[in-house]
Amino acid sequence: MVGEPSMLTNEMVYEVNEVLPEKKIRYLMGCGYPEDILEAVSLGVDLFDCVLPTRNGRTGMAFTSEGKVIIKGSKFSADNAPLDKKCNCYTCRHFSRAYLRHLFNAGEALAGRLVSYHNIHFYIKLMAKIRKHIEKGTYKQFMSKVSKNFDFR
Ligand SMILES: [Zn+2]
């Protein structure tokens, strides 16, 4: 499921779920935006595989608790805050937004690695929150709150 509009993907996931055995794990390839993952989980998908966290990380786009951050922007040139104030990953504990921006503008490969590292950490935390809310029976509320507040596209 790579490249289709998310509405079509969701329709296909719904249709396929009707014929798949209920107790089998459901895998969706190429679904990577947080809002799409949340929707797919609500349709029953268990596993995901997508390049988005690292591909976008390599080009300077970070997934954060405040939404999308394009770290190359000039507004970060003197921003000493971490990439994501609510994140405790290696990148956020050791590097400022200004330094990450500097690395990108200097063409340093480390820049893409550090933002990718943060993005993967963001996704690991997102999936942990999803599991927690499913277990608590509060997934629909969680999904609604996240989808309402963030647009990562
Ligand atoms: Zn981080």
Short mmCIF file of N, CA and C and ligand atoms in Angstrom, two decimals:
data_model
loop_
_atom_site.label_atom_id
_atom_site.label_comp_id
_atom_site.label_asym_id
_atom_site.label_seq_id
_atom_site.Cartn_x
_atom_site.Cartn_y
_atom_site.Cartn_z
N MET A 1 0.84 -1.19 0.00
CA MET A 1 0.00 0.00 0.00
C MET A 1 0.88 1.24 0.00
N VAL A 2 1.63 1.44 -1.06
CA VAL A 2 2.51 2.60 -1.11
C VAL A 2 2.00 3.56 -2.17
N GLY A 3 1.77 4.79 -1.79
CA GLY A 3 1.44 5.83 -2.76
C GLY A 3 -0.04 6.09 -2.98
N GLU A 4 -0.92 5.21 -2.53
CA GLU A 4 -2.35 5.48 -2.73
C GLU A 4 -2.81 6.59 -1.78
N PRO A 5 -3.87 7.32 -2.17
CA PRO A 5 -4.44 8.27 -1.22
C PRO A 5 -4.91 7.52 0.03
N SER A 6 -4.80 8.16 1.21
CA SER A 6 -5.10 7.44 2.45
C SER A 6 -6.55 6.95 2.50
N MET A 7 -7.49 7.65 1.87
CA MET A 7 -8.88 7.20 1.86
C MET A 7 -9.00 5.85 1.15
N LEU A 8 -8.32 5.72 0.00
CA LEU A 8 -8.35 4.46 -0.75
C LEU A 8 -7.66 3.36 0.05
N THR A 9 -6.54 3.69 0.68
CA THR A 9 -5.85 2.71 1.52
C THR A 9 -6.76 2.21 2.61
N ASN A 10 -7.44 3.12 3.28
CA ASN A 10 -8.34 2.73 4.36
C ASN A 10 -9.47 1.84 3.86
N GLU A 11 -10.01 2.16 2.68
CA GLU A 11 -11.06 1.32 2.10
C GLU A 11 -10.54 -0.08 1.82
N MET A 12 -9.30 -0.15 1.29
CA MET A 12 -8.71 -1.46 0.97
C MET A 12 -8.42 -2.25 2.26
N VAL A 13 -7.93 -1.56 3.28
CA VAL A 13 -7.66 -2.23 4.56
C VAL A 13 -8.97 -2.78 5.11
N TYR A 14 -10.01 -2.00 5.04
CA TYR A 14 -11.31 -2.44 5.53
C TYR A 14 -11.78 -3.69 4.78
N GLU A 15 -11.67 -3.66 3.45
CA GLU A 15 -12.12 -4.78 2.63
C GLU A 15 -11.30 -6.04 2.91
N VAL A 16 -9.98 -5.88 3.00
CA VAL A 16 -9.11 -7.03 3.25
C VAL A 16 -9.38 -7.62 4.63
N ASN A 17 -9.63 -6.76 5.60
CA ASN A 17 -9.91 -7.25 6.95
C ASN A 17 -11.14 -8.14 7.00
N GLU A 18 -12.06 -7.92 6.08
CA GLU A 18 -13.28 -8.73 6.04
C GLU A 18 -12.98 -10.19 5.69
N VAL A 19 -11.90 -10.43 4.94
CA VAL A 19 -11.62 -11.80 4.50
C VAL A 19 -10.44 -12.45 5.23
N LEU A 20 -9.63 -11.67 5.94
CA LEU A 20 -8.50 -12.24 6.66
C LEU A 20 -8.97 -12.94 7.94
N PRO A 21 -8.26 -14.01 8.31
CA PRO A 21 -8.61 -14.69 9.58
C PRO A 21 -8.46 -13.70 10.73
N GLU A 22 -9.41 -13.69 11.64
CA GLU A 22 -9.47 -12.70 12.72
C GLU A 22 -8.25 -12.74 13.64
N LYS A 23 -7.70 -13.91 13.89
CA LYS A 23 -6.61 -14.05 14.86
C LYS A 23 -5.21 -13.87 14.26
N LYS A 24 -5.13 -13.58 12.97
CA LYS A 24 -3.82 -13.40 12.32
C LYS A 24 -3.38 -11.93 12.38
N ILE A 25 -2.07 -11.75 12.44
CA ILE A 25 -1.49 -10.40 12.47
C ILE A 25 -1.69 -9.74 11.11
N ARG A 26 -2.02 -8.45 11.13
CA ARG A 26 -2.23 -7.68 9.90
C ARG A 26 -1.10 -6.67 9.72
N TYR A 27 -0.47 -6.70 8.55
CA TYR A 27 0.71 -5.89 8.24
C TYR A 27 0.37 -4.92 7.12
N LEU A 28 0.74 -3.66 7.27
CA LEU A 28 0.49 -2.66 6.23
C LEU A 28 1.80 -1.96 5.89
N MET A 29 2.24 -2.15 4.66
CA MET A 29 3.50 -1.57 4.21
C MET A 29 3.27 -0.16 3.66
N GLY A 30 4.17 0.76 3.97
CA GLY A 30 4.14 2.08 3.36
C GLY A 30 3.19 3.06 4.00
N CYS A 31 2.68 2.73 5.14
CA CYS A 31 1.79 3.63 5.86
C CYS A 31 2.62 4.25 6.97
N GLY A 32 2.92 5.57 6.88
CA GLY A 32 3.89 6.13 7.81
C GLY A 32 3.51 7.40 8.53
N TYR A 33 2.57 8.17 8.03
CA TYR A 33 2.20 9.38 8.76
C TYR A 33 1.44 8.97 10.02
N PRO A 34 1.73 9.63 11.13
CA PRO A 34 1.07 9.24 12.38
C PRO A 34 -0.45 9.16 12.26
N GLU A 35 -1.07 10.13 11.60
CA GLU A 35 -2.52 10.12 11.48
C GLU A 35 -3.01 8.91 10.68
N ASP A 36 -2.22 8.47 9.67
CA ASP A 36 -2.59 7.28 8.89
C ASP A 36 -2.41 6.01 9.71
N ILE A 37 -1.35 5.96 10.51
CA ILE A 37 -1.14 4.80 11.38
C ILE A 37 -2.30 4.68 12.37
N LEU A 38 -2.69 5.81 12.96
CA LEU A 38 -3.79 5.79 13.92
C LEU A 38 -5.07 5.25 13.27
N GLU A 39 -5.35 5.71 12.05
CA GLU A 39 -6.54 5.25 11.34
C GLU A 39 -6.44 3.75 11.03
N ALA A 40 -5.27 3.32 10.56
CA ALA A 40 -5.10 1.91 10.20
C ALA A 40 -5.21 1.02 11.44
N VAL A 41 -4.68 1.46 12.57
CA VAL A 41 -4.83 0.69 13.80
C VAL A 41 -6.31 0.55 14.15
N SER A 42 -7.05 1.62 13.95
CA SER A 42 -8.49 1.54 14.28
C SER A 42 -9.22 0.55 13.38
N LEU A 43 -8.62 0.26 12.21
CA LEU A 43 -9.21 -0.72 11.29
C LEU A 43 -8.68 -2.12 11.53
N GLY A 44 -7.73 -2.25 12.48
CA GLY A 44 -7.26 -3.58 12.84
C GLY A 44 -5.84 -3.93 12.45
N VAL A 45 -5.09 -2.98 11.87
CA VAL A 45 -3.71 -3.27 11.45
C VAL A 45 -2.81 -3.31 12.68
N ASP A 46 -1.87 -4.29 12.69
CA ASP A 46 -0.98 -4.50 13.83
C ASP A 46 0.45 -4.05 13.56
N LEU A 47 0.94 -4.22 12.34
CA LEU A 47 2.34 -3.96 12.02
C LEU A 47 2.48 -2.98 10.87
N PHE A 48 3.52 -2.16 10.93
CA PHE A 48 3.76 -1.16 9.89
C PHE A 48 5.23 -1.20 9.48
N ASP A 49 5.49 -0.72 8.28
CA ASP A 49 6.85 -0.68 7.76
C ASP A 49 6.89 0.48 6.77
N CYS A 50 7.66 1.51 7.08
CA CYS A 50 7.66 2.68 6.20
C CYS A 50 8.99 3.42 6.32
N VAL A 51 9.41 4.03 5.24
CA VAL A 51 10.66 4.79 5.22
C VAL A 51 10.52 6.19 5.80
N LEU A 52 9.31 6.64 6.02
CA LEU A 52 9.04 8.03 6.35
C LEU A 52 9.88 8.61 7.51
N PRO A 53 10.00 7.90 8.65
CA PRO A 53 10.78 8.50 9.75
C PRO A 53 12.23 8.80 9.37
N THR A 54 12.85 7.93 8.59
CA THR A 54 14.25 8.18 8.23
C THR A 54 14.38 9.00 6.95
N ARG A 55 13.51 8.77 5.99
CA ARG A 55 13.59 9.57 4.75
C ARG A 55 13.35 11.05 5.07
N ASN A 56 12.31 11.33 5.85
CA ASN A 56 12.04 12.72 6.22
C ASN A 56 13.12 13.25 7.16
N GLY A 57 13.62 12.40 8.04
CA GLY A 57 14.70 12.82 8.93
C GLY A 57 15.93 13.25 8.16
N ARG A 58 16.26 12.52 7.12
CA ARG A 58 17.44 12.86 6.31
C ARG A 58 17.29 14.20 5.60
N THR A 59 16.04 14.63 5.38
CA THR A 59 15.83 15.91 4.70
C THR A 59 15.46 17.03 5.67
N GLY A 60 15.50 16.74 6.98
CA GLY A 60 15.31 17.79 7.97
C GLY A 60 13.91 17.96 8.51
N MET A 61 13.03 16.98 8.28
CA MET A 61 11.68 17.09 8.81
C MET A 61 11.56 16.17 10.02
N ALA A 62 11.16 16.76 11.14
CA ALA A 62 11.03 16.00 12.38
C ALA A 62 9.57 15.88 12.78
N PHE A 63 9.22 14.70 13.27
CA PHE A 63 7.90 14.47 13.87
C PHE A 63 8.06 14.78 15.36
N THR A 64 7.29 15.73 15.87
CA THR A 64 7.45 16.11 17.28
C THR A 64 6.10 16.14 17.98
N SER A 65 6.17 16.31 19.31
CA SER A 65 4.95 16.38 20.10
C SER A 65 4.15 17.65 19.78
N GLU A 66 4.78 18.60 19.06
CA GLU A 66 4.09 19.83 18.66
C GLU A 66 3.74 19.81 17.17
N GLY A 67 3.92 18.67 16.52
CA GLY A 67 3.65 18.55 15.09
C GLY A 67 4.94 18.53 14.29
N LYS A 68 4.81 18.86 13.02
CA LYS A 68 5.93 18.79 12.10
C LYS A 68 6.89 19.97 12.32
N VAL A 69 8.20 19.68 12.33
CA VAL A 69 9.22 20.73 12.42
C VAL A 69 10.18 20.55 11.26
N ILE A 70 10.32 21.62 10.46
CA ILE A 70 11.30 21.62 9.37
C ILE A 70 12.52 22.37 9.90
N ILE A 71 13.51 21.61 10.32
CA ILE A 71 14.61 22.18 11.09
C ILE A 71 15.52 23.09 10.28
N LYS A 72 15.45 23.06 8.97
CA LYS A 72 16.30 23.92 8.15
C LYS A 72 15.85 25.38 8.16
N GLY A 73 14.66 25.64 8.67
CA GLY A 73 14.10 26.98 8.64
C GLY A 73 14.94 28.00 9.41
N SER A 74 15.00 29.21 8.87
CA SER A 74 15.83 30.25 9.49
C SER A 74 15.36 30.62 10.89
N LYS A 75 14.08 30.36 11.20
CA LYS A 75 13.59 30.69 12.53
C LYS A 75 14.26 29.87 13.64
N PHE A 76 14.99 28.82 13.26
CA PHE A 76 15.69 28.01 14.26
C PHE A 76 17.16 28.38 14.40
N SER A 77 17.60 29.41 13.71
CA SER A 77 19.04 29.73 13.69
C SER A 77 19.62 30.06 15.07
N ALA A 78 18.80 30.56 15.98
CA ALA A 78 19.29 30.86 17.33
C ALA A 78 18.45 30.16 18.39
N ASP A 79 17.78 29.07 17.99
CA ASP A 79 16.88 28.37 18.90
C ASP A 79 17.66 27.29 19.66
N ASN A 80 17.90 27.54 20.92
CA ASN A 80 18.68 26.59 21.72
C ASN A 80 17.84 25.49 22.37
N ALA A 81 16.57 25.46 22.07
CA ALA A 81 15.69 24.40 22.60
C ALA A 81 15.99 23.09 21.87
N PRO A 82 15.65 21.97 22.51
CA PRO A 82 15.80 20.70 21.79
C PRO A 82 14.78 20.61 20.66
N LEU A 83 15.01 19.68 19.77
CA LEU A 83 14.10 19.45 18.64
C LEU A 83 12.66 19.29 19.13
N ASP A 84 12.48 18.52 20.20
CA ASP A 84 11.16 18.30 20.78
C ASP A 84 11.31 18.39 22.30
N LYS A 85 10.69 19.40 22.89
CA LYS A 85 10.84 19.63 24.34
C LYS A 85 10.33 18.47 25.19
N LYS A 86 9.43 17.66 24.64
CA LYS A 86 8.87 16.54 25.41
C LYS A 86 9.56 15.21 25.11
N CYS A 87 10.69 15.27 24.41
CA CYS A 87 11.38 14.04 24.01
C CYS A 87 12.67 13.87 24.81
N ASN A 88 12.98 12.63 25.14
CA ASN A 88 14.22 12.36 25.87
C ASN A 88 15.18 11.49 25.07
N CYS A 89 15.09 11.55 23.76
CA CYS A 89 16.00 10.76 22.92
C CYS A 89 17.40 11.38 22.95
N TYR A 90 18.36 10.66 22.42
CA TYR A 90 19.75 11.12 22.39
C TYR A 90 19.87 12.48 21.70
N THR A 91 19.23 12.63 20.57
CA THR A 91 19.30 13.89 19.82
C THR A 91 18.76 15.05 20.66
N CYS A 92 17.61 14.86 21.26
CA CYS A 92 16.98 15.95 22.02
C CYS A 92 17.73 16.25 23.33
N ARG A 93 18.40 15.27 23.87
CA ARG A 93 19.17 15.51 25.11
C ARG A 93 20.50 16.20 24.84
N HIS A 94 21.04 16.09 23.62
CA HIS A 94 22.40 16.58 23.37
C HIS A 94 22.53 17.71 22.36
N PHE A 95 21.50 17.96 21.55
CA PHE A 95 21.67 18.93 20.46
C PHE A 95 20.50 19.91 20.40
N SER A 96 20.82 21.16 20.12
CA SER A 96 19.77 22.19 20.00
C SER A 96 19.25 22.23 18.56
N ARG A 97 18.11 22.88 18.42
CA ARG A 97 17.56 23.09 17.08
C ARG A 97 18.54 23.90 16.23
N ALA A 98 19.16 24.91 16.84
CA ALA A 98 20.11 25.75 16.10
C ALA A 98 21.29 24.92 15.59
N TYR A 99 21.80 24.01 16.42
CA TYR A 99 22.93 23.19 16.01
C TYR A 99 22.53 22.22 14.90
N LEU A 100 21.34 21.63 15.04
CA LEU A 100 20.87 20.72 13.99
C LEU A 100 20.71 21.47 12.66
N ARG A 101 20.15 22.66 12.74
CA ARG A 101 20.00 23.49 11.53
C ARG A 101 21.37 23.78 10.92
N HIS A 102 22.33 24.13 11.78
CA HIS A 102 23.68 24.39 11.30
C HIS A 102 24.25 23.16 10.58
N LEU A 103 24.07 21.98 11.16
CA LEU A 103 24.58 20.76 10.54
C LEU A 103 23.97 20.54 9.15
N PHE A 104 22.66 20.77 9.04
CA PHE A 104 22.02 20.62 7.72
C PHE A 104 22.60 21.61 6.73
N ASN A 105 22.70 22.85 7.15
CA ASN A 105 23.19 23.88 6.22
C ASN A 105 24.66 23.68 5.85
N ALA A 106 25.41 23.00 6.71
CA ALA A 106 26.82 22.71 6.41
C ALA A 106 26.97 21.42 5.58
N GLY A 107 25.85 20.74 5.34
CA GLY A 107 25.89 19.52 4.55
C GLY A 107 26.43 18.32 5.30
N GLU A 108 26.39 18.37 6.61
CA GLU A 108 26.89 17.27 7.44
C GLU A 108 25.88 16.11 7.47
N ALA A 109 26.34 14.92 7.14
CA ALA A 109 25.45 13.75 7.15
C ALA A 109 24.90 13.47 8.55
N LEU A 110 25.64 13.88 9.57
CA LEU A 110 25.19 13.67 10.94
C LEU A 110 23.82 14.31 11.17
N ALA A 111 23.53 15.42 10.52
CA ALA A 111 22.24 16.11 10.69
C ALA A 111 21.07 15.15 10.41
N GLY A 112 21.11 14.51 9.27
CA GLY A 112 20.04 13.59 8.90
C GLY A 112 19.96 12.39 9.83
N ARG A 113 21.11 11.93 10.29
CA ARG A 113 21.12 10.79 11.22
C ARG A 113 20.48 11.18 12.55
N LEU A 114 20.81 12.36 13.05
CA LEU A 114 20.28 12.79 14.36
C LEU A 114 18.77 13.01 14.30
N VAL A 115 18.28 13.61 13.23
CA VAL A 115 16.83 13.83 13.12
C VAL A 115 16.12 12.49 12.88
N SER A 116 16.73 11.60 12.10
CA SER A 116 16.16 10.27 11.90
C SER A 116 16.08 9.51 13.23
N TYR A 117 17.14 9.62 14.02
CA TYR A 117 17.16 8.97 15.33
C TYR A 117 15.98 9.46 16.17
N HIS A 118 15.81 10.79 16.20
CA HIS A 118 14.68 11.36 16.95
C HIS A 118 13.36 10.83 16.39
N ASN A 119 13.20 10.83 15.06
CA ASN A 119 11.94 10.40 14.46
C ASN A 119 11.61 8.94 14.81
N ILE A 120 12.61 8.09 14.77
CA ILE A 120 12.37 6.69 15.14
C ILE A 120 11.93 6.60 16.60
N HIS A 121 12.58 7.37 17.45
CA HIS A 121 12.18 7.41 18.86
C HIS A 121 10.73 7.89 18.99
N PHE A 122 10.37 8.92 18.23
CA PHE A 122 8.99 9.44 18.23
C PHE A 122 8.00 8.32 17.87
N TYR A 123 8.32 7.54 16.83
CA TYR A 123 7.42 6.47 16.40
C TYR A 123 7.34 5.34 17.42
N ILE A 124 8.46 5.03 18.05
CA ILE A 124 8.44 3.99 19.09
C ILE A 124 7.51 4.43 20.22
N LYS A 125 7.61 5.70 20.60
CA LYS A 125 6.73 6.22 21.67
C LYS A 125 5.28 6.26 21.21
N LEU A 126 5.04 6.65 19.96
CA LEU A 126 3.67 6.68 19.43
C LEU A 126 3.05 5.29 19.50
N MET A 127 3.79 4.27 19.07
CA MET A 127 3.24 2.92 19.07
C MET A 127 3.02 2.42 20.51
N ALA A 128 3.90 2.82 21.43
CA ALA A 128 3.70 2.44 22.85
C ALA A 128 2.42 3.07 23.39
N LYS A 129 2.19 4.35 23.03
CA LYS A 129 0.95 5.02 23.47
C LYS A 129 -0.27 4.34 22.87
N ILE A 130 -0.18 3.94 21.61
CA ILE A 130 -1.29 3.25 20.96
C ILE A 130 -1.61 1.96 21.72
N ARG A 131 -0.57 1.16 22.01
CA ARG A 131 -0.79 -0.09 22.75
C ARG A 131 -1.42 0.18 24.11
N LYS A 132 -0.92 1.21 24.80
CA LYS A 132 -1.44 1.54 26.13
C LYS A 132 -2.92 1.92 26.05
N HIS A 133 -3.28 2.74 25.08
CA HIS A 133 -4.68 3.18 24.98
C HIS A 133 -5.60 2.05 24.52
N ILE A 134 -5.09 1.13 23.70
CA ILE A 134 -5.90 -0.03 23.33
C ILE A 134 -6.20 -0.86 24.58
N GLU A 135 -5.15 -1.09 25.38
CA GLU A 135 -5.32 -1.89 26.60
C GLU A 135 -6.29 -1.22 27.58
N LYS A 136 -6.23 0.12 27.68
CA LYS A 136 -7.10 0.85 28.61
C LYS A 136 -8.51 1.04 28.06
N GLY A 137 -8.69 0.76 26.77
CA GLY A 137 -10.00 0.97 26.16
C GLY A 137 -10.27 2.42 25.81
N THR A 138 -9.21 3.23 25.70
CA THR A 138 -9.36 4.66 25.41
C THR A 138 -8.77 5.03 24.05
N TYR A 139 -8.63 4.03 23.17
CA TYR A 139 -7.96 4.29 21.89
C TYR A 139 -8.69 5.32 21.03
N LYS A 140 -9.99 5.23 20.92
CA LYS A 140 -10.75 6.15 20.06
C LYS A 140 -10.56 7.60 20.51
N GLN A 141 -10.58 7.83 21.82
CA GLN A 141 -10.36 9.18 22.34
C GLN A 141 -8.94 9.66 22.04
N PHE A 142 -7.96 8.78 22.23
CA PHE A 142 -6.57 9.11 21.94
C PHE A 142 -6.40 9.45 20.46
N MET A 143 -6.95 8.62 19.61
CA MET A 143 -6.86 8.83 18.16
C MET A 143 -7.50 10.16 17.76
N SER A 144 -8.64 10.44 18.31
CA SER A 144 -9.35 11.68 18.00
C SER A 144 -8.53 12.89 18.43
N LYS A 145 -7.97 12.82 19.63
CA LYS A 145 -7.16 13.94 20.16
C LYS A 145 -5.93 14.18 19.30
N VAL A 146 -5.21 13.13 18.96
CA VAL A 146 -3.99 13.27 18.15
C VAL A 146 -4.34 13.74 16.74
N SER A 147 -5.34 13.14 16.14
CA SER A 147 -5.70 13.51 14.77
C SER A 147 -6.18 14.95 14.68
N LYS A 148 -6.87 15.42 15.72
CA LYS A 148 -7.38 16.79 15.73
C LYS A 148 -6.25 17.80 15.86
N ASN A 149 -5.24 17.47 16.63
CA ASN A 149 -4.18 18.43 16.95
C ASN A 149 -3.00 18.42 15.99
N PHE A 150 -2.84 17.37 15.20
CA PHE A 150 -1.64 17.28 14.38
C PHE A 150 -1.94 16.94 12.94
N ASP A 151 -1.19 17.57 12.07
CA ASP A 151 -1.19 17.22 10.66
C ASP A 151 0.28 17.19 10.25
N PHE A 152 0.80 16.00 10.09
CA PHE A 152 2.23 15.85 9.81
C PHE A 152 2.56 15.91 8.32
N ARG A 153 1.57 16.02 7.48
CA ARG A 153 1.85 16.05 6.02
C ARG A 153 2.45 17.36 5.59
ZN ZN B 1 13.99 13.46 20.37
#
